[in-house]
Amino acid sequence: MTLVHRLRPFTQTIFAEMSALATSTGAINLGQGFPDSDGPPEMLAAARDAISGGFNQYPPGPGLPELRTAIAEARLRNYGQFFDPGNQVLVTTGATEAIAAAVIALCEAGDEVLMLEPFYDSYPAVVAMAGGIARAVPLRPDENGRAGLDLDEFAAAIGPRTRLLILNSPHNPTGAVLTGAELAGIARLCQEHDLIVISDEVYEYLTFDGTTHVPIGTLPGMAERTISISSAGKSFSATGWKIGWACGPAELIAAVRAAKQFLTYVSGGPFQPAVALALRTQEPWARELALELAGKRDRLSAGLRAAGLEVWHPQGTYFVMTDIRPLGETDGLAFCTQLPHRAGVVAIPAQVFYRTPGDWSHLVRFAFCKADAVIDEACERLAAMSR
Ligand SMILES: *Cc1c(COP(=O)(O)O)cnc(C)c1O
């Protein structure tokens, strides 16, 4: 084994494995979370125009000024947050790089980084790259299948070496949108313990049933300690473009930029003016996408229930979490490995999103950001399997 010790726990690539299974078996892929239709046509055209218009060299280090201005305007319009596009906004290679650069810039070796679990798989990996120690607090479903946070449990997880919190709401993979009370409790504890918050808000537009996203940076006392992170990939269905951004106080953004400049320097030149246009003119498209996704959530949830699974209730994102125990199954990894062969469907075992996978091995994540016909066919196949 030539890989350094600190990265050895992260070699498992369940997404690649499951996508390969989908390809080799011809199964419907409800594993990886990318939409199967593209973003707004005007945005796509703007990227094509940028390429044919000779906009193909390095953009400015912090991002195209036009995009940074559009980002600052969107944060002000949507959340009342004021960011100076000059030094409080940084364009990154997707949200993934913004998170990585923030952790690398702000986590000293041996610092503890708190996160909600289940977590997005990149969080513990970048904490390990930075020499930090990941600590996790679980979200648990209530009787309605809404995942929520126990604030006492959260408080108990904070220790003397805890420096950062990576918060994610709307939350992948549970679909939870943190409530006002949860956010207020988290904000109070972050101030008490002087934590910096890396707030992963990539699903900010994709909330359902009138639930709205409230950035933790808008709570009293939080603006000065919060980095808010967004993704054009998620907001405008262009996950392959890898355009993200971080907004926050100048000092924190300068730190993130210090790390970012040596990770990628810049990226996505011709996509940046297109994303600027999307932020200025295509927000209604994103809101429409959220409405469509809510319908797809209902469609897939009903199908999964009919197939005998217990289904959580996501209030946002692309994903629904399920419990496979009603099917007489307990091991999500074994279940997901067999599922393409048994039913022609691919899903993701949720244990990859947990530090203590054993306690959660009965959970499986399905993605509903797919065409209705694809969802219906998957549900049909799953129902046939359990008949
Ligand atoms: C997709 C996703 C990201 C990564 O976003 P990119 O812009 O594609 O890098 C980060 N966090 C969460 C929770 C995600 O689901």
Coordinates of C-alpha atoms and ligand atoms in Angstrom, one line a residue:
M1 CA 0.0 0.0 0.0
T2 CA 1.7 3.2 -1.2
L3 CA -1.2 5.6 -0.1
V4 CA -0.4 7.7 3.0
H5 CA -2.0 6.5 6.2
R6 CA -4.3 9.5 6.6
L7 CA -6.1 8.8 3.3
R8 CA -6.4 5.0 3.6
P9 CA -9.9 5.1 5.0
F10 CA -11.0 6.9 1.9
T11 CA -10.1 4.6 -0.9
Q12 CA -13.6 3.1 -1.1
T13 CA -15.3 4.6 -4.1
I14 CA -18.8 3.3 -3.8
F15 CA -20.2 5.8 -6.4
A16 CA -17.8 4.6 -9.1
E17 CA -18.4 1.0 -8.1
M18 CA -22.2 1.4 -8.2
S19 CA -22.1 3.4 -11.5
A20 CA -20.0 0.6 -13.0
L21 CA -22.6 -1.9 -11.9
A22 CA -25.3 0.2 -13.5
T23 CA -23.4 0.2 -16.8
S24 CA -22.5 -3.5 -16.7
T25 CA -26.0 -4.7 -15.8
G26 CA -28.0 -2.0 -17.7
A27 CA -29.7 -1.1 -14.4
I28 CA -31.4 2.3 -13.8
N29 CA -29.0 4.5 -11.9
L30 CA -30.6 6.1 -8.9
G31 CA -27.3 6.1 -7.2
Q32 CA -25.3 9.2 -8.1
G33 CA -26.9 12.6 -7.7
F34 CA -26.9 14.3 -11.0
P35 CA -30.0 15.5 -12.9
D36 CA -30.7 13.8 -16.3
S37 CA -31.7 17.1 -18.0
D38 CA -29.6 20.2 -18.5
G39 CA -29.9 23.6 -17.0
P40 CA -31.6 26.7 -18.5
P41 CA -31.0 27.1 -22.3
E42 CA -30.0 30.7 -22.0
M43 CA -27.2 29.7 -19.6
L44 CA -26.0 27.0 -21.9
A45 CA -26.0 29.4 -24.9
A46 CA -24.0 31.9 -22.9
A47 CA -21.3 29.3 -22.3
R48 CA -21.2 28.5 -26.0
D49 CA -21.0 32.2 -26.9
A50 CA -18.1 32.6 -24.4
I51 CA -16.2 29.8 -26.0
S52 CA -16.7 31.0 -29.6
G53 CA -16.1 34.6 -28.4
G54 CA -12.5 33.8 -27.4
F55 CA -13.1 33.6 -23.7
N56 CA -10.9 30.6 -23.1
Q57 CA -7.9 31.7 -21.0
Y58 CA -7.3 32.0 -17.3
P59 CA -10.0 34.1 -15.6
P60 CA -9.0 36.4 -12.7
G61 CA -7.9 34.5 -9.5
P62 CA -11.0 35.3 -7.3
G63 CA -13.3 34.8 -10.3
L64 CA -14.7 36.9 -13.0
P65 CA -15.8 40.3 -11.5
E66 CA -19.2 40.0 -13.4
L67 CA -19.8 36.7 -11.7
R68 CA -18.7 37.9 -8.2
T69 CA -21.1 40.9 -8.6
A70 CA -23.9 38.6 -9.6
I71 CA -23.2 36.3 -6.6
A72 CA -23.2 39.3 -4.2
E73 CA -26.5 40.6 -5.7
A74 CA -28.1 37.2 -5.4
R75 CA -27.1 36.8 -1.7
L76 CA -28.5 40.3 -1.0
R77 CA -31.7 39.7 -2.9
N78 CA -32.4 36.2 -1.5
Y79 CA -31.1 36.5 2.1
G80 CA -30.4 40.1 2.8
Q81 CA -26.7 39.3 3.2
F82 CA -24.2 41.9 2.2
F83 CA -20.9 40.8 0.6
D84 CA -18.4 43.0 -1.1
P85 CA -17.7 41.3 -4.5
G86 CA -14.2 42.8 -4.2
N87 CA -13.0 40.8 -1.2
Q88 CA -15.8 38.8 0.2
V89 CA -16.7 36.5 -2.7
L90 CA -14.5 33.8 -4.2
V91 CA -15.3 31.6 -7.2
T92 CA -14.1 28.0 -6.9
T93 CA -14.0 24.8 -8.8
G94 CA -17.3 23.6 -7.6
A95 CA -18.5 23.7 -4.0
T96 CA -16.1 20.7 -3.4
E97 CA -13.0 22.9 -3.8
A98 CA -14.5 25.7 -1.7
I99 CA -15.0 23.2 1.1
A100 CA -11.6 21.7 0.7
A101 CA -9.8 25.1 0.5
A102 CA -11.7 26.3 3.6
V103 CA -10.7 23.2 5.6
I104 CA -7.1 23.3 4.4
A105 CA -6.9 27.1 5.2
L106 CA -8.5 27.0 8.6
C107 CA -7.8 23.6 10.2
E108 CA -4.5 23.2 12.1
A109 CA -3.1 19.6 12.4
G110 CA -4.9 18.0 15.3
D111 CA -7.9 20.4 15.3
E112 CA -11.3 18.8 15.5
V113 CA -13.9 19.4 12.8
L114 CA -17.5 18.8 13.6
M115 CA -20.0 17.7 11.0
L116 CA -23.5 16.3 10.9
E117 CA -23.8 12.7 10.0
P118 CA -24.6 11.2 7.6
F119 CA -22.2 13.6 5.8
Y120 CA -21.2 14.4 2.2
D121 CA -18.3 12.0 1.5
S122 CA -15.7 14.7 0.8
Y123 CA -15.9 16.2 4.3
P124 CA -13.9 13.6 6.4
A125 CA -11.5 13.1 3.5
V126 CA -10.5 16.8 3.3
V127 CA -10.3 17.0 7.1
A128 CA -7.9 14.0 6.9
M129 CA -5.9 15.8 4.2
A130 CA -5.5 18.8 6.5
G131 CA -4.4 16.6 9.3
G132 CA -7.5 17.3 11.3
I133 CA -9.8 15.0 13.2
A134 CA -13.4 14.6 12.1
R135 CA -16.2 14.4 14.7
A136 CA -19.8 13.7 13.8
V137 CA -23.2 14.3 15.3
P138 CA -26.1 12.2 13.9
L139 CA -29.3 13.5 12.4
R140 CA -32.1 11.1 13.3
P141 CA -35.6 10.7 11.8
D142 CA -38.7 11.7 13.8
E143 CA -42.0 9.9 13.5
N144 CA -42.7 11.7 10.2
G145 CA -39.3 10.7 8.7
R146 CA -37.9 14.2 9.0
A147 CA -34.2 14.1 10.0
G148 CA -33.4 16.4 12.9
L149 CA -30.6 17.4 15.3
D150 CA -30.4 16.8 19.1
L151 CA -28.8 20.0 20.3
D152 CA -27.6 18.4 23.5
E153 CA -25.8 15.7 21.5
F154 CA -24.4 18.5 19.3
A155 CA -23.1 20.4 22.4
A156 CA -21.6 17.3 23.8
A157 CA -19.6 16.7 20.6
I158 CA -17.8 20.0 20.9
G159 CA -14.4 19.7 22.7
P160 CA -11.5 22.0 23.5
R161 CA -9.9 21.3 20.2
T162 CA -13.0 21.8 18.1
R163 CA -12.3 24.6 15.7
L164 CA -14.6 24.2 12.7
L165 CA -18.2 23.1 12.0
I166 CA -19.1 21.9 8.5
L167 CA -22.8 22.4 8.3
N168 CA -25.0 21.2 5.4
S169 CA -28.6 22.3 5.0
P170 CA -30.5 21.4 2.9
H171 CA -28.8 18.2 3.8
N172 CA -27.5 15.4 1.6
P173 CA -28.4 12.6 2.0
T174 CA -31.3 13.0 4.4
G175 CA -33.0 15.9 2.7
A176 CA -33.4 17.7 6.0
V177 CA -33.7 21.4 6.1
L178 CA -32.6 22.7 9.5
T179 CA -35.3 24.5 11.4
G180 CA -35.1 28.0 13.0
A181 CA -34.7 26.4 16.4
E182 CA -32.0 24.0 15.3
L183 CA -30.1 26.9 13.5
A184 CA -30.4 29.2 16.6
G185 CA -29.1 26.4 18.9
I186 CA -26.2 25.7 16.6
A187 CA -25.4 29.4 16.2
R188 CA -25.4 29.9 20.0
L189 CA -23.0 27.0 20.5
C190 CA -20.7 28.2 17.7
Q191 CA -20.4 31.6 19.4
E192 CA -19.9 30.0 22.9
H193 CA -17.1 27.8 21.6
D194 CA -15.7 30.3 19.0
L195 CA -16.2 27.9 16.0
I196 CA -15.9 28.9 12.4
V197 CA -18.8 27.5 10.2
I198 CA -18.3 26.2 6.7
S199 CA -21.9 26.3 5.5
D200 CA -22.5 24.0 2.6
E201 CA -25.6 25.4 1.0
V202 CA -25.4 23.7 -2.5
Y203 CA -29.2 22.9 -2.4
E204 CA -30.2 26.4 -1.3
Y205 CA -32.8 26.6 -4.2
L206 CA -34.0 23.0 -4.0
T207 CA -36.4 23.1 -1.1
F208 CA -40.0 21.8 -1.1
D209 CA -43.5 22.4 0.3
G210 CA -42.8 26.0 1.2
T211 CA -39.8 25.2 3.4
T212 CA -37.1 27.9 2.8
H213 CA -33.4 27.8 3.2
V214 CA -32.0 30.1 5.9
P215 CA -28.2 30.6 5.7
I216 CA -26.7 30.3 9.2
G217 CA -24.7 33.4 8.4
T218 CA -27.8 35.5 8.6
L219 CA -28.3 34.7 12.3
P220 CA -27.2 37.3 14.9
G221 CA -23.4 37.0 15.6
M222 CA -22.8 34.5 12.8
A223 CA -21.8 36.7 9.7
E224 CA -18.3 37.2 11.1
R225 CA -17.7 33.4 11.6
T226 CA -19.4 31.9 8.6
I227 CA -18.3 30.9 5.1
S228 CA -21.4 30.2 2.9
I229 CA -20.8 27.9 0.0
S230 CA -22.9 27.5 -3.2
S231 CA -22.8 25.4 -6.4
A232 CA -24.0 26.4 -9.9
G233 CA -23.9 22.7 -10.6
K234 CA -26.8 22.1 -8.2
S235 CA -28.6 25.4 -8.6
F236 CA -28.7 25.3 -12.4
S237 CA -28.4 21.6 -13.2
A238 CA -24.9 21.8 -14.6
T239 CA -23.0 19.5 -12.3
G240 CA -20.2 18.9 -14.9
W241 CA -19.3 22.6 -15.0
K242 CA -17.8 22.6 -11.5
I243 CA -18.5 26.3 -10.7
G244 CA -19.0 27.1 -7.0
W245 CA -18.3 30.0 -4.7
A246 CA -17.7 31.0 -1.1
C247 CA -18.9 34.2 0.5
G248 CA -17.9 35.4 3.9
P249 CA -15.9 38.0 5.9
A250 CA -12.9 39.3 4.0
E251 CA -10.4 37.7 6.5
L252 CA -11.9 34.2 6.1
I253 CA -12.3 34.6 2.3
A254 CA -8.6 35.7 2.1
A255 CA -7.7 32.5 3.9
V256 CA -9.7 30.3 1.6
R257 CA -8.3 32.1 -1.4
A258 CA -4.7 31.4 -0.1
A259 CA -5.4 27.7 -0.2
K260 CA -7.5 27.8 -3.4
Q261 CA -4.8 29.5 -5.5
F262 CA -2.5 26.5 -5.1
L263 CA -5.2 23.8 -5.6
T264 CA -6.5 24.9 -9.0
Y265 CA -5.6 28.6 -9.3
V266 CA -8.7 29.2 -11.4
S267 CA -11.1 27.2 -13.5
G268 CA -14.2 27.2 -15.8
G269 CA -13.4 30.4 -17.7
P270 CA -16.2 30.3 -20.2
F271 CA -18.7 28.9 -17.7
Q272 CA -18.3 31.9 -15.4
P273 CA -20.1 34.5 -17.5
A274 CA -22.8 31.9 -18.2
V275 CA -23.3 31.4 -14.4
A276 CA -23.4 35.1 -13.9
L277 CA -26.2 35.4 -16.4
A278 CA -28.0 32.5 -14.7
L279 CA -27.9 34.2 -11.3
R280 CA -29.2 37.4 -12.8
T281 CA -32.0 36.0 -15.0
Q282 CA -32.6 32.3 -14.3
E283 CA -33.5 32.1 -10.6
P284 CA -37.2 31.5 -11.7
W285 CA -35.9 28.4 -13.6
A286 CA -34.2 27.1 -10.4
R287 CA -37.4 27.7 -8.4
E288 CA -39.3 25.8 -11.1
L289 CA -36.8 23.0 -10.8
A290 CA -37.5 22.8 -7.0
L291 CA -41.2 22.4 -7.8
E292 CA -40.5 19.6 -10.3
L293 CA -38.2 17.9 -7.8
A294 CA -40.9 17.9 -5.1
G295 CA -43.1 16.0 -7.5
K296 CA -40.4 13.6 -8.2
R297 CA -39.8 13.1 -4.5
D298 CA -43.4 12.2 -4.1
R299 CA -43.4 9.9 -7.1
L300 CA -40.3 8.0 -6.0
S301 CA -41.3 7.9 -2.3
A302 CA -44.7 6.4 -3.2
G303 CA -43.0 3.8 -5.4
L304 CA -40.5 2.9 -2.7
R305 CA -43.2 2.6 -0.1
A306 CA -45.3 0.4 -2.5
A307 CA -42.2 -1.8 -2.9
G308 CA -42.1 -2.3 0.9
L309 CA -39.4 0.1 2.0
E310 CA -39.7 2.6 4.9
V311 CA -39.2 6.1 3.4
W312 CA -37.9 9.2 5.1
H313 CA -39.3 12.6 4.2
P314 CA -36.9 14.9 2.5
Q315 CA -37.7 18.7 2.5
G316 CA -35.1 19.4 -0.2
T317 CA -32.2 18.1 -2.3
Y318 CA -32.2 15.2 -4.8
F319 CA -32.3 12.4 -2.4
V320 CA -34.6 10.2 -0.3
M321 CA -33.3 7.9 2.5
T322 CA -34.9 4.6 3.0
D323 CA -34.9 1.8 5.6
I324 CA -34.7 -1.7 4.1
R325 CA -35.5 -3.6 7.3
P326 CA -39.2 -4.0 6.3
L327 CA -38.0 -6.1 3.4
G328 CA -36.2 -8.4 5.8
E329 CA -32.9 -6.9 4.9
T330 CA -30.3 -5.4 7.3
D331 CA -27.1 -4.9 5.2
G332 CA -27.4 -2.0 2.8
L333 CA -24.1 -2.7 1.1
A334 CA -25.1 -6.3 0.4
F335 CA -28.6 -5.2 -0.7
C336 CA -27.2 -2.5 -3.1
T337 CA -24.7 -4.9 -4.5
Q338 CA -27.4 -7.3 -5.4
L339 CA -30.1 -4.8 -6.4
P340 CA -28.9 -4.3 -10.0
H341 CA -29.1 -8.0 -10.5
R342 CA -32.3 -8.6 -8.6
A343 CA -34.3 -5.5 -9.7
G344 CA -32.2 -3.6 -12.3
V345 CA -31.9 -0.6 -10.0
V346 CA -28.8 1.0 -8.5
A347 CA -28.9 2.8 -5.1
I348 CA -26.3 3.8 -2.6
P349 CA -25.8 2.1 0.8
A350 CA -25.9 5.0 3.3
Q351 CA -23.2 3.5 5.5
V352 CA -20.6 5.3 3.3
F353 CA -22.0 8.6 4.8
Y354 CA -21.4 7.5 8.4
R355 CA -18.4 7.2 10.7
T356 CA -20.0 4.3 12.6
P357 CA -21.5 2.5 9.6
G358 CA -22.7 -0.5 11.6
D359 CA -25.4 1.5 13.3
W360 CA -26.8 2.7 10.0
S361 CA -26.3 -0.3 7.7
H362 CA -30.0 -0.6 7.2
L363 CA -30.2 2.7 5.3
V364 CA -30.1 3.1 1.5
R365 CA -30.2 6.4 -0.5
F366 CA -32.1 6.8 -3.8
A367 CA -31.9 9.9 -6.1
F368 CA -35.1 11.3 -7.6
C369 CA -33.5 14.0 -9.9
K370 CA -34.4 11.8 -12.9
A371 CA -37.1 11.8 -15.6
D372 CA -40.6 10.7 -14.4
A373 CA -40.5 7.7 -16.8
V374 CA -37.2 6.6 -15.3
I375 CA -38.5 6.9 -11.8
D376 CA -41.7 5.0 -12.7
E377 CA -39.7 2.2 -14.4
A378 CA -37.4 1.9 -11.3
C379 CA -40.5 1.7 -9.0
E380 CA -42.1 -0.9 -11.2
R381 CA -38.9 -3.0 -11.0
L382 CA -38.6 -2.7 -7.3
A383 CA -42.2 -3.6 -6.8
A384 CA -41.8 -6.7 -8.9
M385 CA -38.8 -7.7 -6.8
S386 CA -40.8 -7.7 -3.6
R387 CA -43.9 -9.4 -5.1
Ligands
LIG1 C1 -22.9 17.9 -4.9 C2 -22.5 18.4 -3.5 C3 -21.4 19.1 -3.3 C4 -20.4 19.4 -4.5 O1 -20.8 20.4 -5.3 P1 -19.9 20.7 -6.6 O2 -20.3 22.1 -7.0 O3 -20.3 19.7 -7.7 O4 -18.5 20.6 -6.3 C5 -21.0 19.6 -2.1 N1 -21.8 19.3 -1.0 C6 -23.0 18.6 -1.2 C7 -23.8 18.3 0.0 C8 -23.3 18.1 -2.4 O5 -24.4 17.3 -2.5

